[in-house]
Short mmCIF file of C-alpha atoms in Angstrom, two decimals:
data_model
loop_
_atom_site.label_atom_id
_atom_site.label_comp_id
_atom_site.label_asym_id
_atom_site.label_seq_id
_atom_site.Cartn_x
_atom_site.Cartn_y
_atom_site.Cartn_z
CA UNK X 1 -25.34 6.50 18.83
CA UNK X 2 -26.80 5.03 15.63
CA UNK X 3 -24.52 7.07 13.40
CA UNK X 4 -21.31 6.19 15.27
CA UNK X 5 -20.10 3.49 12.85
CA UNK X 6 -21.00 5.55 9.77
CA UNK X 7 -19.29 8.58 11.29
CA UNK X 8 -16.15 6.55 12.01
CA UNK X 9 -16.07 5.29 8.43
CA UNK X 10 -16.53 8.81 7.03
CA UNK X 11 -13.72 10.15 9.23
CA UNK X 12 -11.42 7.32 8.09
CA UNK X 13 -12.36 7.94 4.44
CA UNK X 14 -11.58 11.64 4.89
CA UNK X 15 -8.17 10.60 6.21
CA UNK X 16 -7.63 8.53 3.07
CA UNK X 17 -8.48 11.53 0.86
CA UNK X 18 -6.15 13.80 2.84
CA UNK X 19 -3.25 11.32 2.56
CA UNK X 20 -4.01 10.72 -1.12
CA UNK X 21 -3.92 14.45 -1.82
CA UNK X 22 -0.79 15.13 0.23
CA UNK X 23 1.29 12.27 -1.16
CA UNK X 24 -0.45 11.71 -4.54
CA UNK X 25 -1.28 8.09 -3.91
CA UNK X 26 -4.44 7.17 -5.81
CA UNK X 27 -6.82 9.75 -7.32
CA UNK X 28 -4.15 12.44 -7.19
CA UNK X 29 -1.65 10.08 -8.79
CA UNK X 30 -3.79 9.04 -11.73
CA UNK X 31 -7.49 9.82 -11.36
CA UNK X 32 -8.39 8.15 -14.64
CA UNK X 33 -7.39 4.79 -13.23
CA UNK X 34 -8.73 5.50 -9.74
CA UNK X 35 -12.24 6.35 -10.97
CA UNK X 36 -12.41 2.91 -12.56
CA UNK X 37 -10.71 0.90 -9.81
CA UNK X 38 -12.69 2.16 -6.81
CA UNK X 39 -16.16 1.47 -8.30
CA UNK X 40 -15.02 -1.89 -9.72
CA UNK X 41 -13.59 -2.88 -6.33
CA UNK X 42 -16.74 -1.70 -4.60
CA UNK X 43 -18.98 -3.68 -6.98
CA UNK X 44 -16.79 -6.78 -6.58
CA UNK X 45 -17.00 -6.72 -2.78
CA UNK X 46 -20.71 -5.82 -2.74
CA UNK X 47 -21.41 -8.84 -4.95
CA UNK X 48 -19.36 -10.94 -2.51
CA UNK X 49 -21.39 -9.56 0.41
CA UNK X 50 -24.75 -10.07 -1.30
CA UNK X 51 -23.96 -13.67 -2.23
CA UNK X 52 -22.77 -14.36 1.31
CA UNK X 53 -25.97 -12.88 2.71
CA UNK X 54 -28.11 -14.85 0.27
CA UNK X 55 -26.32 -18.04 1.27
CA UNK X 56 -26.97 -17.16 4.91
CA UNK X 57 -23.26 -17.18 5.78
CA UNK X 58 -23.23 -13.78 7.48
CA UNK X 59 -25.83 -11.22 8.39
CA UNK X 60 -26.20 -7.75 9.82
CA UNK X 61 -25.73 -7.60 13.57
CA UNK X 62 -28.35 -6.04 15.81
CA UNK X 63 -26.43 -3.16 17.31
CA UNK X 64 -27.03 0.39 18.38
CA UNK X 65 -23.84 1.54 16.59
CA UNK X 66 -25.50 1.37 13.18
CA UNK X 67 -28.28 3.49 11.70
CA UNK X 68 -30.38 0.42 10.91
CA UNK X 69 -30.88 1.61 7.34
CA UNK X 70 -30.37 -1.11 4.74
CA UNK X 71 -29.48 -0.80 1.06
CA UNK X 72 -30.47 -4.44 0.51
CA UNK X 73 -31.77 -7.22 2.73
CA UNK X 74 -29.27 -7.60 5.62
CA UNK X 75 -26.89 -5.14 3.90
CA UNK X 76 -26.52 -2.05 6.10
CA UNK X 77 -26.04 1.36 4.48
CA UNK X 78 -22.65 1.46 6.24
CA UNK X 79 -21.26 -1.50 4.30
CA UNK X 80 -20.53 0.29 0.97
CA UNK X 81 -18.58 2.89 2.94
CA UNK X 82 -16.63 0.17 4.70
CA UNK X 83 -15.81 -1.52 1.39
CA UNK X 84 -14.80 1.80 -0.19
CA UNK X 85 -12.50 2.36 2.79
CA UNK X 86 -10.97 -1.09 2.32
CA UNK X 87 -10.27 -0.33 -1.35
CA UNK X 88 -8.95 3.18 -0.73
CA UNK X 89 -6.75 2.02 2.16
CA UNK X 90 -5.32 -0.81 0.07
CA UNK X 91 -4.37 1.48 -2.80
CA UNK X 92 -3.01 4.22 -0.52
CA UNK X 93 -0.90 1.69 1.38
CA UNK X 94 0.52 0.09 -1.77
CA UNK X 95 1.37 3.49 -3.27
CA UNK X 96 2.54 5.07 -0.03
CA UNK X 97 4.85 2.38 1.31
CA UNK X 98 7.43 2.70 -1.52
CA UNK X 99 7.63 6.43 -0.75
CA UNK X 100 8.06 5.75 2.96
CA UNK X 101 10.65 2.99 2.45
CA UNK X 102 12.55 5.12 -0.08
CA UNK X 103 12.56 8.06 2.33
CA UNK X 104 13.88 5.95 5.22
CA UNK X 105 16.37 4.24 2.91
CA UNK X 106 17.51 7.56 1.45
CA UNK X 107 18.06 9.08 4.86
CA UNK X 108 20.10 6.07 5.94
CA UNK X 109 22.06 6.32 2.67
CA UNK X 110 22.77 10.00 3.30
CA UNK X 111 24.10 9.19 6.76
CA UNK X 112 26.31 6.47 5.34
CA UNK X 113 27.66 8.74 2.64
CA UNK X 114 28.22 11.47 5.22
CA UNK X 115 30.27 9.07 7.37
CA UNK X 116 32.38 8.06 4.40
CA UNK X 117 33.04 11.65 3.48
CA UNK X 118 34.09 12.49 7.03
CA UNK X 119 36.29 9.40 7.15
CA UNK X 120 37.93 10.32 3.84
CA UNK X 121 38.63 13.81 5.09
CA UNK X 122 40.16 12.45 8.28
CA UNK X 123 42.28 9.97 6.35
CA UNK X 124 43.50 12.74 4.07
CA UNK X 125 44.57 14.79 7.10
CA UNK X 126 46.47 11.83 8.56
CA UNK X 127 48.22 11.13 5.27
CA UNK X 128 49.28 14.74 4.96
CA UNK X 129 50.62 14.75 8.53
CA UNK X 130 52.58 11.51 8.05
CA UNK X 131 54.09 12.75 4.79
CA UNK X 132 52.44 10.13 2.56
CA UNK X 133 50.38 12.73 0.86
CA UNK X 134 52.22 15.63 -0.68
CA UNK X 135 49.49 17.89 0.62
CA UNK X 136 48.70 21.29 -0.81
CA UNK X 137 50.63 22.33 -3.83
CA UNK X 138 52.31 25.41 -2.45
CA UNK X 139 53.70 23.50 0.58
CA UNK X 140 55.26 20.93 -1.75
CA UNK X 141 56.92 23.61 -3.79
CA UNK X 142 58.26 25.22 -0.66
CA UNK X 143 59.76 22.02 0.72
CA UNK X 144 61.34 21.00 -2.56
CA UNK X 145 62.93 24.37 -2.89
CA UNK X 146 64.47 23.99 0.56
CA UNK X 147 65.17 20.22 0.37
CA UNK X 148 67.20 20.05 -2.83
CA UNK X 149 70.35 22.14 -2.55
CA UNK X 150 71.38 22.21 -6.13
CA UNK H 1 -22.48 -23.22 0.56
CA UNK H 2 -19.79 -22.61 3.16
CA UNK H 3 -17.96 -19.32 3.67
CA UNK H 4 -14.79 -20.83 2.10
CA UNK H 5 -16.83 -22.08 -0.86
CA UNK H 6 -18.09 -18.55 -1.45
CA UNK H 7 -14.61 -17.05 -1.03
CA UNK H 8 -13.01 -19.55 -3.41
CA UNK H 9 -15.11 -18.10 -6.24
CA UNK H 10 -14.08 -14.48 -5.59
CA UNK H 11 -10.47 -15.29 -4.73
CA UNK H 12 -10.15 -17.24 -7.96
CA UNK H 13 -11.42 -14.23 -9.91
CA UNK H 14 -8.88 -11.99 -8.17
CA UNK H 15 -6.05 -14.48 -8.78
CA UNK H 16 -6.86 -14.72 -12.51
CA UNK H 17 -6.76 -10.93 -12.90
CA UNK H 18 -3.62 -10.92 -10.73
CA UNK H 19 -1.83 -13.47 -12.92
CA UNK H 20 -2.54 -11.44 -16.06
CA UNK H 21 -1.34 -8.25 -14.38
CA UNK H 22 1.80 -9.95 -13.08
CA UNK H 23 2.64 -11.06 -16.61
CA UNK H 24 2.20 -7.52 -17.92
CA UNK H 25 4.17 -6.08 -15.01
CA UNK H 26 7.12 -8.46 -15.48
CA UNK H 27 7.32 -7.65 -19.18
CA UNK H 28 7.75 -3.95 -18.47
CA UNK H 29 9.82 -4.51 -15.33
CA UNK H 30 11.87 -1.61 -14.13
CA UNK H 31 15.42 -1.66 -12.79
CA UNK H 32 15.28 -1.72 -9.00
CA UNK H 33 12.79 -4.11 -7.46
CA UNK H 34 14.11 -4.41 -3.91
CA UNK H 35 12.30 -1.25 -2.83
CA UNK H 36 9.07 -2.51 -4.41
CA UNK H 37 9.36 -5.92 -2.75
CA UNK H 38 10.09 -4.56 0.72
CA UNK H 39 7.23 -2.07 0.36
CA UNK H 40 4.85 -4.82 -0.72
CA UNK H 41 5.67 -7.03 2.24
CA UNK H 42 5.19 -4.17 4.70
CA UNK H 43 1.92 -3.05 3.05
CA UNK H 44 0.51 -6.59 3.16
CA UNK H 45 1.54 -6.97 6.80
CA UNK H 46 -0.09 -3.64 7.73
CA UNK H 47 -3.37 -4.38 5.92
CA UNK H 48 -3.70 -7.88 7.38
CA UNK H 49 -2.88 -6.60 10.87
CA UNK H 50 -5.47 -3.83 10.53
CA UNK H 51 -7.99 -6.39 9.27
CA UNK H 52 -7.35 -8.55 12.34
CA UNK H 53 -7.73 -5.62 14.73
CA UNK H 54 -10.78 -3.93 13.18
CA UNK H 55 -12.60 -7.14 12.26
CA UNK H 56 -12.34 -8.22 15.88
CA UNK H 57 -13.71 -4.85 17.01
CA UNK H 58 -16.55 -4.96 14.46
CA UNK H 59 -17.58 -8.47 15.45
CA UNK H 60 -17.03 -7.65 19.12
CA UNK H 61 -19.50 -4.75 19.10
CA UNK H 62 -21.98 -6.78 17.07
CA UNK H 63 -21.88 -5.20 13.62
CA UNK H 64 -21.96 -8.57 11.91
CA UNK H 65 -22.91 -12.16 12.73
CA UNK H 66 -22.02 -15.53 11.18
CA UNK H 67 -23.83 -18.82 10.75
CA UNK H 68 -21.61 -21.10 12.85
CA UNK H 69 -22.41 -24.09 10.64
CA UNK H 70 -21.07 -22.37 7.51
CA UNK H 71 -17.70 -21.15 8.76
CA UNK H 72 -14.60 -23.30 9.20
CA UNK H 73 -14.21 -22.56 12.89
CA UNK H 74 -10.68 -21.24 12.46
CA UNK H 75 -10.52 -17.84 14.14
CA UNK H 76 -8.09 -14.98 14.57
CA UNK H 77 -9.33 -13.77 17.93
CA UNK H 78 -13.09 -13.82 17.33
CA UNK H 79 -12.81 -13.11 13.60
CA UNK H 80 -13.30 -16.05 11.21
CA UNK H 81 -10.17 -16.65 9.13
CA UNK H 82 -12.41 -16.47 6.04
CA UNK H 83 -12.85 -12.72 6.59
CA UNK H 84 -9.21 -12.16 5.63
CA UNK H 85 -10.11 -13.23 2.10
CA UNK H 86 -11.55 -9.74 1.52
CA UNK H 87 -8.21 -8.08 2.29
CA UNK H 88 -6.24 -10.67 0.32
CA UNK H 89 -8.53 -10.19 -2.68
CA UNK H 90 -8.18 -6.40 -2.40
CA UNK H 91 -4.39 -6.71 -2.31
CA UNK H 92 -4.41 -8.83 -5.49
CA UNK H 93 -7.27 -7.36 -7.53
CA UNK H 94 -6.90 -3.60 -7.03
CA UNK H 95 -3.16 -3.16 -7.81
CA UNK H 96 -3.64 -5.56 -10.73
CA UNK H 97 -6.30 -3.29 -12.18
CA UNK H 98 -3.90 -0.38 -11.67
CA UNK H 99 -1.27 -2.20 -13.73
CA UNK H 100 -3.71 -3.27 -16.44
CA UNK H 101 -5.46 0.07 -16.96
CA UNK H 102 -3.71 2.50 -19.31
CA UNK H 103 -1.47 4.83 -17.38
CA UNK H 104 -1.60 8.59 -17.62
CA UNK H 105 2.13 8.91 -18.18
CA UNK H 106 2.57 6.27 -20.87
CA UNK H 107 1.50 8.40 -23.81
CA UNK H 108 3.49 11.36 -22.53
CA UNK H 109 6.82 9.71 -21.83
CA UNK H 110 8.64 6.39 -21.97
CA UNK H 111 6.90 3.90 -19.67
CA UNK H 112 10.17 2.39 -18.45
CA UNK H 113 11.55 5.62 -17.04
CA UNK H 114 9.82 6.62 -13.80
CA UNK H 115 8.21 10.00 -14.14
CA UNK H 116 8.43 12.59 -11.36
CA UNK H 117 4.85 11.64 -10.52
CA UNK H 118 5.94 8.06 -9.91
CA UNK H 119 8.78 8.86 -7.56
CA UNK H 120 6.91 11.42 -5.52
#
């Protein structure tokens, strides 16, 4: 029971790593930047937490979902994992959404182009039938040979 | 100090880094920005929605408590509005650092042409 929250965070973090690896979102996109950004983000939010705790604004809840271990006064061991998840999720989302939007957009574009192509083909058929379009070359030659009695 | 007073400090830091990064980003702006803008709006909406949902769960099951005299009293469900500052700061600070840090591809190819890595 006491490891439930930590376990949930670790599972979610694993999901972030899997998505990152599959779609090259953060570490797999540019690990040199990621290895700086994640620790800096983590330090930034931990400082925020610690100041908030020192000011008595928020504090660790008494719950059976947490291990009860603390890395600092009122700062549960789970919190750095939560903050890492927040950072990783943010970067994965910001890198992943353009891929998702482009994929949806591209598919819609393909459909549109497909419709146009089909419409053009249909229009070409109609023109040929109504005589506007000379149609295939050999047919034109044939008709001109018959049509001009000179 | 109130929760907003604390957040103002950290949000200001994120906004300063964000402003610098935005300047850098606009100077090396690429052609199409519609895709980027739409993606940004959706990503922000998703992260804030997830914050609302999970923060409510976390407070609901008692992971964290607040001093009622130090929060504004504006809530999203049972989550103090101030909590959203963390997500907002993450959305400003982290991508800004990404822009400001030297990119892997810049020394290898022209920075204005998206590399295969970028489009994948």
